[in-house]
Amino acid sequence: MRDYAETGLVALDLANTWDPYLDDPERLPDVDALRRFCAALQVDGGANGPEDLEAVRSTRDQLRAVLSAEPQDRAHALARWTAGLPLRPAVEDANGVPRLRLAPAPGAPLADRLAVRAVQELLDLAAEGDWDRVRTCAAAPCRDTFVDRSRPGRRQFCSTRCANRAHAAASRARHRP
């Protein structure tokens, strides 16, 4: 079974909780799985019930829509999604240097807290110069998202699993009569 905290980023790990390679693609099938997801990514508060599970799945769908947008449209998709989130600016101490961050509104439900954290992580990726390196796996049917940290910046697959499957499929296609 795949780990929930594969990248350590809620933005990517939540988006990747739908895996079409599995017989049942839903990697958050119940509240206990959502609690394990929250624990793996150190999200305070966890899940309280089925309503949290449904809301988090909806947040995942919105996040996947942002991440699957064409690179030139992704910033606009992120801005549209962010406009509807209950967030507030917060200043945190980063080793004695103040840093502006996004924080969920006080008392925000789990799905909103995950969404705000995902937005902050995506903004951090953009600030680090990795915005154009956020990619969707090229191996059908996989739609996992990853950050291409390869030196040339040409990585196409989220994992060796997908790369191997795609290369094997291409090889079979070349050798068919």
Coordinates of C-alpha atoms in Angstrom, one line a residue, residues 68-170:
S68 CA -4.3 19.6 -14.0
A69 CA -4.9 23.0 -15.7
E70 CA -2.5 23.9 -18.5
P71 CA 0.6 25.4 -17.0
Q72 CA -0.2 28.9 -18.4
D73 CA -3.7 28.7 -16.8
R74 CA -2.7 27.1 -13.5
A75 CA -2.1 30.5 -11.7
H76 CA -5.6 31.7 -12.7
A77 CA -7.2 28.4 -11.6
L78 CA -5.3 28.7 -8.2
A79 CA -6.5 32.3 -7.8
R80 CA -10.1 31.4 -8.5
W81 CA -10.0 28.5 -6.0
T82 CA -8.3 30.5 -3.4
A83 CA -10.8 33.4 -3.6
G84 CA -13.5 31.1 -2.2
L85 CA -11.4 29.8 0.8
P86 CA -11.9 31.1 4.3
L87 CA -8.3 32.2 4.9
R88 CA -6.5 35.1 6.6
P89 CA -3.0 36.4 6.4
A90 CA -0.7 35.5 9.3
V91 CA 2.8 36.6 10.1
E92 CA 5.1 33.8 11.5
D93 CA 8.6 34.0 12.9
A94 CA 11.1 32.3 10.6
N95 CA 14.2 32.3 12.6
G96 CA 13.8 35.9 13.7
V97 CA 12.5 37.1 10.3
P98 CA 8.8 37.8 9.9
R99 CA 7.2 35.9 7.0
L100 CA 3.7 36.4 5.6
R101 CA 1.7 33.1 5.4
L102 CA -1.8 32.1 4.8
A103 CA -3.8 30.6 7.7
P104 CA -7.3 29.1 7.8
A105 CA -10.0 31.1 9.5
P106 CA -10.4 30.3 13.2
G107 CA -12.5 27.2 13.6
A108 CA -12.3 26.2 9.9
P109 CA -13.3 22.7 9.1
L110 CA -10.7 20.1 8.1
A111 CA -11.3 20.4 4.3
D112 CA -10.7 24.2 4.5
R113 CA -7.6 23.8 6.6
L114 CA -6.2 21.3 4.1
A115 CA -7.1 23.6 1.2
V116 CA -5.4 26.6 2.8
R117 CA -2.3 24.5 3.5
A118 CA -2.3 23.2 -0.1
V119 CA -2.5 26.8 -1.5
Q120 CA 0.3 27.9 0.8
E121 CA 2.5 25.0 -0.4
L122 CA 1.7 25.8 -4.0
L123 CA 2.7 29.4 -3.5
D124 CA 5.9 28.3 -1.8
L125 CA 6.7 26.1 -4.8
A126 CA 6.1 29.1 -7.1
A127 CA 8.4 31.3 -4.9
E128 CA 11.1 28.6 -5.0
G129 CA 10.9 28.7 -8.9
D130 CA 9.3 25.3 -9.1
W131 CA 5.9 26.3 -10.4
D132 CA 6.6 25.3 -14.0
R133 CA 8.0 22.0 -12.7
V134 CA 4.7 20.9 -11.1
R135 CA 3.6 18.1 -13.5
T136 CA 0.9 15.5 -14.1
C137 CA 2.2 12.0 -14.8
A138 CA 2.3 11.1 -18.5
A139 CA 1.5 7.4 -17.9
A140 CA -2.2 6.7 -18.6
P141 CA -4.3 6.2 -16.6
C142 CA -2.2 7.7 -13.8
R143 CA -3.0 11.4 -13.1
D144 CA -0.7 11.8 -10.1
T145 CA 1.0 15.2 -9.6
F146 CA 4.7 15.6 -8.8
V147 CA 7.4 18.2 -8.8
D148 CA 10.0 17.5 -11.4
R149 CA 13.3 18.1 -9.5
S150 CA 15.4 16.5 -12.1
R151 CA 18.3 18.6 -13.3
P152 CA 17.2 18.9 -16.9
G153 CA 13.6 19.3 -15.9
R154 CA 12.2 16.8 -18.3
R155 CA 10.7 14.1 -16.0
Q156 CA 7.4 12.8 -17.3
F157 CA 6.4 10.2 -14.8
C158 CA 5.5 10.4 -11.1
S159 CA 7.3 7.2 -10.2
T160 CA 9.4 4.4 -11.5
R161 CA 6.2 2.3 -11.4
C162 CA 4.6 4.5 -14.0
A163 CA 7.8 5.0 -16.1
N164 CA 8.2 1.2 -16.3
R165 CA 4.6 0.6 -17.2
A166 CA 4.7 3.3 -19.9
H167 CA 8.0 2.1 -21.4
A168 CA 6.7 -1.5 -21.4
A169 CA 3.5 -0.5 -23.1
A170 CA 5.5 1.5 -25.7

